[in-house]
């Protein structure tokens, strides 16, 4: 019986050693792949960086047509088409092309590319590239933290002090002011809307109550 116990224990230990070696080998392979992939990302800089007026980039967005929009700090908006960069910014020749050159966020509906800045919103017509300001004085005086178009086509504008819900006709439908410094908004795969604030944590939008809870 004693020899049988010794034999079983020996077999068990041998089996465990084999499993441990396999797990260690898998982990080593996993970390090797991660490190190799990370090094590949780092070693391939974005091809348009040399064409930008500044390396200070705040946000990047790819629209439905595949164009890449780069929001810079103090140098406006740049659009990359795969070959060249086209700039949209306030300067001596076009002093009021954008609401501000300090870009914070992008969003997109069927007609416009929405450009959020530290001093309001500019709307770029996706067909003509004509730029118009958002038609609300309060919004145009606000620090825009985020803009989101939900699955139903409603546009949500997050400012430093409130959240605005508007429709595709650019009309404000409701203002939500229950937050302390709202910052970012997101829609999950189930259609739930979430707002993240600096001071009060996370809120979810209740469509039944038309409020954030």
PDB file of C-alpha atoms in Angstrom:
ATOM      1  CA  UNK A   1       0.000   0.000   0.000  1.00  0.00           C
ATOM      2  CA  UNK A   2       2.835   2.370   0.895  1.00  0.00           C
ATOM      3  CA  UNK A   3       4.519   1.740  -2.475  1.00  0.00           C
ATOM      4  CA  UNK A   4       1.184   2.376  -4.232  1.00  0.00           C
ATOM      5  CA  UNK A   5       0.797   5.700  -2.455  1.00  0.00           C
ATOM      6  CA  UNK A   6       4.365   6.676  -3.369  1.00  0.00           C
ATOM      7  CA  UNK A   7       3.717   5.702  -6.998  1.00  0.00           C
ATOM      8  CA  UNK A   8       0.473   7.734  -7.198  1.00  0.00           C
ATOM      9  CA  UNK A   9       2.142  10.780  -5.613  1.00  0.00           C
ATOM     10  CA  UNK A  10       5.067  10.509  -8.025  1.00  0.00           C
ATOM     11  CA  UNK A  11       2.735  10.362 -11.013  1.00  0.00           C
ATOM     12  CA  UNK A  12       0.709  13.267  -9.672  1.00  0.00           C
ATOM     13  CA  UNK A  13       3.816  15.417  -9.147  1.00  0.00           C
ATOM     14  CA  UNK A  14       5.063  14.577 -12.638  1.00  0.00           C
ATOM     15  CA  UNK A  15       1.711  15.516 -14.145  1.00  0.00           C
ATOM     16  CA  UNK A  16       1.657  18.818 -12.217  1.00  0.00           C
ATOM     17  CA  UNK A  17       5.175  19.625 -13.411  1.00  0.00           C
ATOM     18  CA  UNK A  18       4.040  19.073 -16.992  1.00  0.00           C
ATOM     19  CA  UNK A  19       1.030  21.370 -16.520  1.00  0.00           C
ATOM     20  CA  UNK A  20       3.173  24.039 -14.861  1.00  0.00           C
ATOM     21  CA  UNK A  21       5.652  23.916 -17.754  1.00  0.00           C
ATOM     22  CA  UNK A  22       2.810  24.283 -20.246  1.00  0.00           C
ATOM     23  CA  UNK A  23       1.280  27.205 -18.356  1.00  0.00           C
ATOM     24  CA  UNK A  24       4.671  28.886 -18.016  1.00  0.00           C
ATOM     25  CA  UNK A  25       5.297  28.394 -21.730  1.00  0.00           C
ATOM     26  CA  UNK A  26       1.904  29.881 -22.587  1.00  0.00           C
ATOM     27  CA  UNK A  27       2.512  32.889 -20.350  1.00  0.00           C
ATOM     28  CA  UNK A  28       5.936  33.489 -21.864  1.00  0.00           C
ATOM     29  CA  UNK A  29       4.450  33.283 -25.366  1.00  0.00           C
ATOM     30  CA  UNK A  30       1.614  35.623 -24.377  1.00  0.00           C
ATOM     31  CA  UNK A  31       3.964  38.256 -22.963  1.00  0.00           C
ATOM     32  CA  UNK A  32       6.236  37.919 -25.995  1.00  0.00           C
ATOM     33  CA  UNK A  33       3.297  38.598 -28.348  1.00  0.00           C
ATOM     34  CA  UNK A  34       2.131  41.555 -26.273  1.00  0.00           C
ATOM     35  CA  UNK A  35       5.610  43.084 -26.132  1.00  0.00           C
ATOM     36  CA  UNK A  36       6.195  42.511 -29.847  1.00  0.00           C
ATOM     37  CA  UNK A  37       2.829  44.060 -30.723  1.00  0.00           C
ATOM     38  CA  UNK A  38       3.440  47.003 -28.412  1.00  0.00           C
ATOM     39  CA  UNK A  39       6.848  47.613 -29.962  1.00  0.00           C
ATOM     40  CA  UNK A  40       5.305  47.473 -33.426  1.00  0.00           C
ATOM     41  CA  UNK A  41       2.756  50.143 -32.494  1.00  0.00           C
ATOM     42  CA  UNK A  42       5.387  52.418 -30.994  1.00  0.00           C
ATOM     43  CA  UNK A  43       7.713  52.026 -33.979  1.00  0.00           C
ATOM     44  CA  UNK A  44       5.086  53.121 -36.537  1.00  0.00           C
ATOM     45  CA  UNK A  45       4.284  56.833 -36.062  1.00  0.00           C
ATOM     46  CA  UNK A  46       1.235  58.386 -37.686  1.00  0.00           C
ATOM     47  CA  UNK A  47       2.119  59.364 -41.270  1.00  0.00           C
ATOM     48  CA  UNK A  48       0.637  62.855 -41.082  1.00  0.00           C
ATOM     49  CA  UNK A  49       2.565  64.128 -38.050  1.00  0.00           C
ATOM     50  CA  UNK A  50       5.142  65.994 -40.129  1.00  0.00           C
ATOM     51  CA  UNK A  51       2.353  67.914 -41.890  1.00  0.00           C
ATOM     52  CA  UNK A  52       0.782  69.222 -38.687  1.00  0.00           C
ATOM     53  CA  UNK A  53       1.493  72.754 -37.426  1.00  0.00           C
ATOM     54  CA  UNK A  54       1.866  71.343 -33.917  1.00  0.00           C
ATOM     55  CA  UNK A  55       2.381  67.990 -32.203  1.00  0.00           C
ATOM     56  CA  UNK A  56      -0.061  69.030 -29.477  1.00  0.00           C
ATOM     57  CA  UNK A  57      -3.030  66.799 -30.363  1.00  0.00           C
ATOM     58  CA  UNK A  58      -6.063  66.637 -28.070  1.00  0.00           C
ATOM     59  CA  UNK A  59      -8.420  64.330 -29.981  1.00  0.00           C
ATOM     60  CA  UNK A  60      -8.591  62.247 -33.182  1.00  0.00           C
ATOM     61  CA  UNK A  61     -11.753  61.112 -34.986  1.00  0.00           C
ATOM     62  CA  UNK A  62     -12.368  59.052 -38.141  1.00  0.00           C
ATOM     63  CA  UNK A  63     -15.620  59.898 -39.931  1.00  0.00           C
ATOM     64  CA  UNK A  64     -17.918  57.640 -41.961  1.00  0.00           C
ATOM     65  CA  UNK A  65     -16.077  58.464 -45.189  1.00  0.00           C
ATOM     66  CA  UNK A  66     -12.754  57.416 -43.671  1.00  0.00           C
ATOM     67  CA  UNK A  67     -11.254  60.897 -43.273  1.00  0.00           C
ATOM     68  CA  UNK A  68      -9.221  61.419 -40.113  1.00  0.00           C
ATOM     69  CA  UNK A  69      -9.890  64.633 -38.179  1.00  0.00           C
ATOM     70  CA  UNK A  70      -7.242  65.843 -35.763  1.00  0.00           C
ATOM     71  CA  UNK A  71      -8.138  68.275 -33.006  1.00  0.00           C
ATOM     72  CA  UNK A  72      -5.141  70.275 -31.854  1.00  0.00           C
ATOM     73  CA  UNK A  73      -4.526  72.596 -28.959  1.00  0.00           C
ATOM     74  CA  UNK A  74      -4.571  76.193 -30.230  1.00  0.00           C
ATOM     75  CA  UNK A  75      -4.032  75.265 -33.906  1.00  0.00           C
ATOM     76  CA  UNK A  76      -7.538  74.284 -34.979  1.00  0.00           C
ATOM     77  CA  UNK A  77      -8.714  71.243 -36.946  1.00  0.00           C
ATOM     78  CA  UNK A  78      -6.727  69.207 -39.456  1.00  0.00           C
ATOM     79  CA  UNK A  79      -8.296  66.740 -41.917  1.00  0.00           C
ATOM     80  CA  UNK A  80      -6.156  63.886 -43.243  1.00  0.00           C
ATOM     81  CA  UNK A  81      -7.353  62.120 -46.432  1.00  0.00           C
ATOM     82  CA  UNK A  82      -4.591  59.526 -46.603  1.00  0.00           C
ATOM     83  CA  UNK A  83      -2.236  61.786 -48.555  1.00  0.00           C
ATOM     84  CA  UNK A  84      -2.310  65.375 -47.332  1.00  0.00           C
ATOM     85  CA  UNK A  85      -3.535  67.421 -44.396  1.00  0.00           C
ATOM     86  CA  UNK A  86      -6.025  70.286 -44.812  1.00  0.00           C
ATOM     87  CA  UNK A  87      -6.328  72.814 -42.012  1.00  0.00           C
ATOM     88  CA  UNK A  88      -9.323  74.671 -40.594  1.00  0.00           C
ATOM     89  CA  UNK A  89      -8.374  77.331 -38.085  1.00  0.00           C
ATOM     90  CA  UNK A  90      -8.695  80.956 -37.135  1.00  0.00           C
ATOM     91  CA  UNK A  91      -5.898  83.129 -38.446  1.00  0.00           C
ATOM     92  CA  UNK A  92      -5.360  86.595 -39.888  1.00  0.00           C
ATOM     93  CA  UNK A  93      -7.234  85.783 -43.118  1.00  0.00           C
ATOM     94  CA  UNK A  94     -10.076  83.823 -41.501  1.00  0.00           C
ATOM     95  CA  UNK A  95     -10.379  85.160 -37.932  1.00  0.00           C
ATOM     96  CA  UNK A  96     -13.784  83.558 -37.227  1.00  0.00           C
ATOM     97  CA  UNK A  97     -13.685  80.305 -39.158  1.00  0.00           C
ATOM     98  CA  UNK A  98     -13.981  78.234 -35.979  1.00  0.00           C
ATOM     99  CA  UNK A  99     -15.525  78.929 -32.601  1.00  0.00           C
ATOM    100  CA  UNK A 100     -12.014  78.536 -31.196  1.00  0.00           C
ATOM    101  CA  UNK A 101      -8.688  76.972 -32.191  1.00  0.00           C
ATOM    102  CA  UNK A 102      -8.525  74.878 -29.012  1.00  0.00           C
ATOM    103  CA  UNK A 103     -10.343  71.679 -30.070  1.00  0.00           C
ATOM    104  CA  UNK A 104     -11.795  69.313 -27.458  1.00  0.00           C
ATOM    105  CA  UNK A 105     -14.015  66.761 -29.247  1.00  0.00           C
ATOM    106  CA  UNK A 106     -15.645  65.581 -32.492  1.00  0.00           C
ATOM    107  CA  UNK A 107     -18.988  63.986 -33.353  1.00  0.00           C
ATOM    108  CA  UNK A 108     -20.933  63.325 -36.532  1.00  0.00           C
ATOM    109  CA  UNK A 109     -24.518  63.179 -37.741  1.00  0.00           C
ATOM    110  CA  UNK A 110     -25.885  62.783 -41.263  1.00  0.00           C
ATOM    111  CA  UNK A 111     -25.113  66.381 -42.287  1.00  0.00           C
ATOM    112  CA  UNK A 112     -22.415  67.859 -40.086  1.00  0.00           C
ATOM    113  CA  UNK A 113     -19.128  67.110 -38.447  1.00  0.00           C
ATOM    114  CA  UNK A 114     -19.515  68.631 -34.993  1.00  0.00           C
ATOM    115  CA  UNK A 115     -16.381  70.303 -33.648  1.00  0.00           C
ATOM    116  CA  UNK A 116     -16.322  71.053 -29.938  1.00  0.00           C
ATOM    117  CA  UNK A 117     -13.959  73.727 -28.672  1.00  0.00           C
ATOM    118  CA  UNK A 118     -13.210  75.564 -25.447  1.00  0.00           C
ATOM    119  CA  UNK A 119     -15.536  78.343 -26.644  1.00  0.00           C
ATOM    120  CA  UNK A 120     -18.481  76.705 -28.354  1.00  0.00           C
ATOM    121  CA  UNK A 121     -19.232  74.472 -31.342  1.00  0.00           C
ATOM    122  CA  UNK A 122     -18.505  74.753 -35.055  1.00  0.00           C
ATOM    123  CA  UNK A 123     -20.441  72.695 -37.612  1.00  0.00           C
ATOM    124  CA  UNK A 124     -18.633  71.585 -40.770  1.00  0.00           C
ATOM    125  CA  UNK A 125     -20.940  70.664 -43.663  1.00  0.00           C
ATOM    126  CA  UNK A 126     -19.719  67.277 -44.875  1.00  0.00           C
ATOM    127  CA  UNK A 127     -20.548  68.023 -48.522  1.00  0.00           C
ATOM    128  CA  UNK A 128     -19.441  71.646 -48.956  1.00  0.00           C
ATOM    129  CA  UNK A 129     -17.058  72.008 -45.948  1.00  0.00           C
ATOM    130  CA  UNK A 130     -18.765  75.293 -45.153  1.00  0.00           C
ATOM    131  CA  UNK A 131     -18.436  76.060 -41.447  1.00  0.00           C
ATOM    132  CA  UNK A 132     -21.222  77.598 -39.375  1.00  0.00           C
ATOM    133  CA  UNK A 133     -21.470  78.288 -35.624  1.00  0.00           C
ATOM    134  CA  UNK A 134     -23.953  76.451 -33.453  1.00  0.00           C
ATOM    135  CA  UNK A 135     -27.043  78.715 -33.213  1.00  0.00           C
ATOM    136  CA  UNK A 136     -27.195  79.139 -29.435  1.00  0.00           C
ATOM    137  CA  UNK A 137     -25.410  81.893 -27.543  1.00  0.00           C
ATOM    138  CA  UNK A 138     -25.141  79.934 -24.290  1.00  0.00           C
ATOM    139  CA  UNK A 139     -23.493  77.004 -26.046  1.00  0.00           C
ATOM    140  CA  UNK A 140     -21.134  79.338 -27.895  1.00  0.00           C
ATOM    141  CA  UNK A 141     -19.890  80.708 -24.590  1.00  0.00           C
ATOM    142  CA  UNK A 142     -19.347  77.275 -23.062  1.00  0.00           C
ATOM    143  CA  UNK A 143     -16.368  74.989 -22.652  1.00  0.00           C
ATOM    144  CA  UNK A 144     -17.442  71.911 -24.640  1.00  0.00           C
ATOM    145  CA  UNK A 145     -16.277  68.707 -22.958  1.00  0.00           C
ATOM    146  CA  UNK A 146     -17.967  66.139 -25.210  1.00  0.00           C
ATOM    147  CA  UNK A 147     -20.506  65.705 -28.031  1.00  0.00           C
ATOM    148  CA  UNK A 148     -22.322  62.459 -28.746  1.00  0.00           C
ATOM    149  CA  UNK A 149     -24.892  61.417 -31.360  1.00  0.00           C
ATOM    150  CA  UNK A 150     -26.902  58.469 -30.046  1.00  0.00           C
ATOM    151  CA  UNK A 151     -28.469  55.647 -32.038  1.00  0.00           C
ATOM    152  CA  UNK A 152     -31.762  57.542 -32.279  1.00  0.00           C
ATOM    153  CA  UNK A 153     -30.077  60.560 -33.843  1.00  0.00           C
ATOM    154  CA  UNK A 154     -30.317  62.858 -30.833  1.00  0.00           C
ATOM    155  CA  UNK A 155     -27.289  65.025 -30.157  1.00  0.00           C
ATOM    156  CA  UNK A 156     -25.975  65.397 -26.627  1.00  0.00           C
ATOM    157  CA  UNK A 157     -23.688  68.306 -25.819  1.00  0.00           C
ATOM    158  CA  UNK A 158     -21.654  68.103 -22.611  1.00  0.00           C
ATOM    159  CA  UNK A 159     -20.392  71.408 -21.261  1.00  0.00           C
ATOM    160  CA  UNK A 160     -18.504  72.079 -18.077  1.00  0.00           C
ATOM    161  CA  UNK A 161     -21.740  72.998 -16.236  1.00  0.00           C
ATOM    162  CA  UNK A 162     -24.645  71.252 -18.020  1.00  0.00           C
ATOM    163  CA  UNK A 163     -25.754  68.731 -20.632  1.00  0.00           C
ATOM    164  CA  UNK A 164     -27.874  69.814 -23.599  1.00  0.00           C
ATOM    165  CA  UNK A 165     -30.091  67.526 -25.663  1.00  0.00           C
ATOM    166  CA  UNK A 166     -30.845  68.760 -29.161  1.00  0.00           C
ATOM    167  CA  UNK A 167     -32.254  67.393 -32.412  1.00  0.00           C
ATOM    168  CA  UNK A 168     -30.906  67.301 -35.963  1.00  0.00           C
ATOM    169  CA  UNK A 169     -32.450  70.744 -36.605  1.00  0.00           C
ATOM    170  CA  UNK A 170     -30.035  72.168 -34.008  1.00  0.00           C
ATOM    171  CA  UNK A 171     -32.853  73.008 -31.597  1.00  0.00           C
ATOM    172  CA  UNK A 172     -32.216  72.595 -27.864  1.00  0.00           C
ATOM    173  CA  UNK A 173     -34.838  70.252 -26.382  1.00  0.00           C
ATOM    174  CA  UNK A 174     -33.757  70.103 -22.752  1.00  0.00           C
ATOM    175  CA  UNK A 175     -30.971  71.169 -20.402  1.00  0.00           C
ATOM    176  CA  UNK A 176     -29.771  68.943 -17.543  1.00  0.00           C
ATOM    177  CA  UNK A 177     -28.035  70.782 -14.714  1.00  0.00           C
ATOM    178  CA  UNK A 178     -27.929  68.253 -11.864  1.00  0.00           C
ATOM    179  CA  UNK A 179     -24.214  67.510 -12.259  1.00  0.00           C
ATOM    180  CA  UNK A 180     -21.019  68.965 -10.920  1.00  0.00           C
ATOM    181  CA  UNK A 181     -18.624  69.283 -13.859  1.00  0.00           C
ATOM    182  CA  UNK A 182     -19.860  66.649 -16.364  1.00  0.00           C
ATOM    183  CA  UNK A 183     -17.083  65.442 -18.621  1.00  0.00           C
ATOM    184  CA  UNK A 184     -17.702  62.479 -20.960  1.00  0.00           C
ATOM    185  CA  UNK A 185     -20.746  60.679 -22.369  1.00  0.00           C
ATOM    186  CA  UNK A 186     -21.081  57.224 -23.899  1.00  0.00           C
ATOM    187  CA  UNK A 187     -23.754  54.881 -25.279  1.00  0.00           C
ATOM    188  CA  UNK A 188     -23.310  51.164 -24.596  1.00  0.00           C
ATOM    189  CA  UNK A 189     -24.335  48.253 -26.813  1.00  0.00           C
ATOM    190  CA  UNK A 190     -27.755  48.084 -25.154  1.00  0.00           C
ATOM    191  CA  UNK A 191     -28.520  51.721 -25.895  1.00  0.00           C
ATOM    192  CA  UNK A 192     -27.983  52.974 -22.347  1.00  0.00           C
ATOM    193  CA  UNK A 193     -26.523  56.465 -22.082  1.00  0.00           C
ATOM    194  CA  UNK A 194     -23.888  57.123 -19.435  1.00  0.00           C
ATOM    195  CA  UNK A 195     -22.371  60.377 -18.240  1.00  0.00           C
ATOM    196  CA  UNK A 196     -19.113  60.595 -16.297  1.00  0.00           C
ATOM    197  CA  UNK A 197     -18.549  63.621 -14.091  1.00  0.00           C
ATOM    198  CA  UNK A 198     -15.469  64.977 -12.373  1.00  0.00           C
ATOM    199  CA  UNK A 199     -17.053  65.265  -8.907  1.00  0.00           C
ATOM    200  CA  UNK A 200     -20.258  63.207  -8.714  1.00  0.00           C
ATOM    201  CA  UNK A 201     -19.318  59.927 -10.368  1.00  0.00           C
ATOM    202  CA  UNK A 202     -21.317  58.048 -13.001  1.00  0.00           C
ATOM    203  CA  UNK A 203     -24.939  58.593 -14.075  1.00  0.00           C
ATOM    204  CA  UNK A 204     -27.280  56.666 -16.398  1.00  0.00           C
ATOM    205  CA  UNK A 205     -29.979  58.309 -18.486  1.00  0.00           C
ATOM    206  CA  UNK A 206     -33.549  57.207 -17.745  1.00  0.00           C
ATOM    207  CA  UNK A 207     -35.675  57.635 -20.852  1.00  0.00           C
ATOM    208  CA  UNK A 208     -38.851  57.045 -18.815  1.00  0.00           C
ATOM    209  CA  UNK A 209     -38.118  59.957 -16.484  1.00  0.00           C
ATOM    210  CA  UNK A 210     -36.091  61.945 -19.017  1.00  0.00           C
ATOM    211  CA  UNK A 211     -33.422  62.443 -16.383  1.00  0.00           C
ATOM    212  CA  UNK A 212     -30.078  61.067 -15.226  1.00  0.00           C
ATOM    213  CA  UNK A 213     -30.048  58.763 -12.197  1.00  0.00           C
TER     214      UNK A 213
END
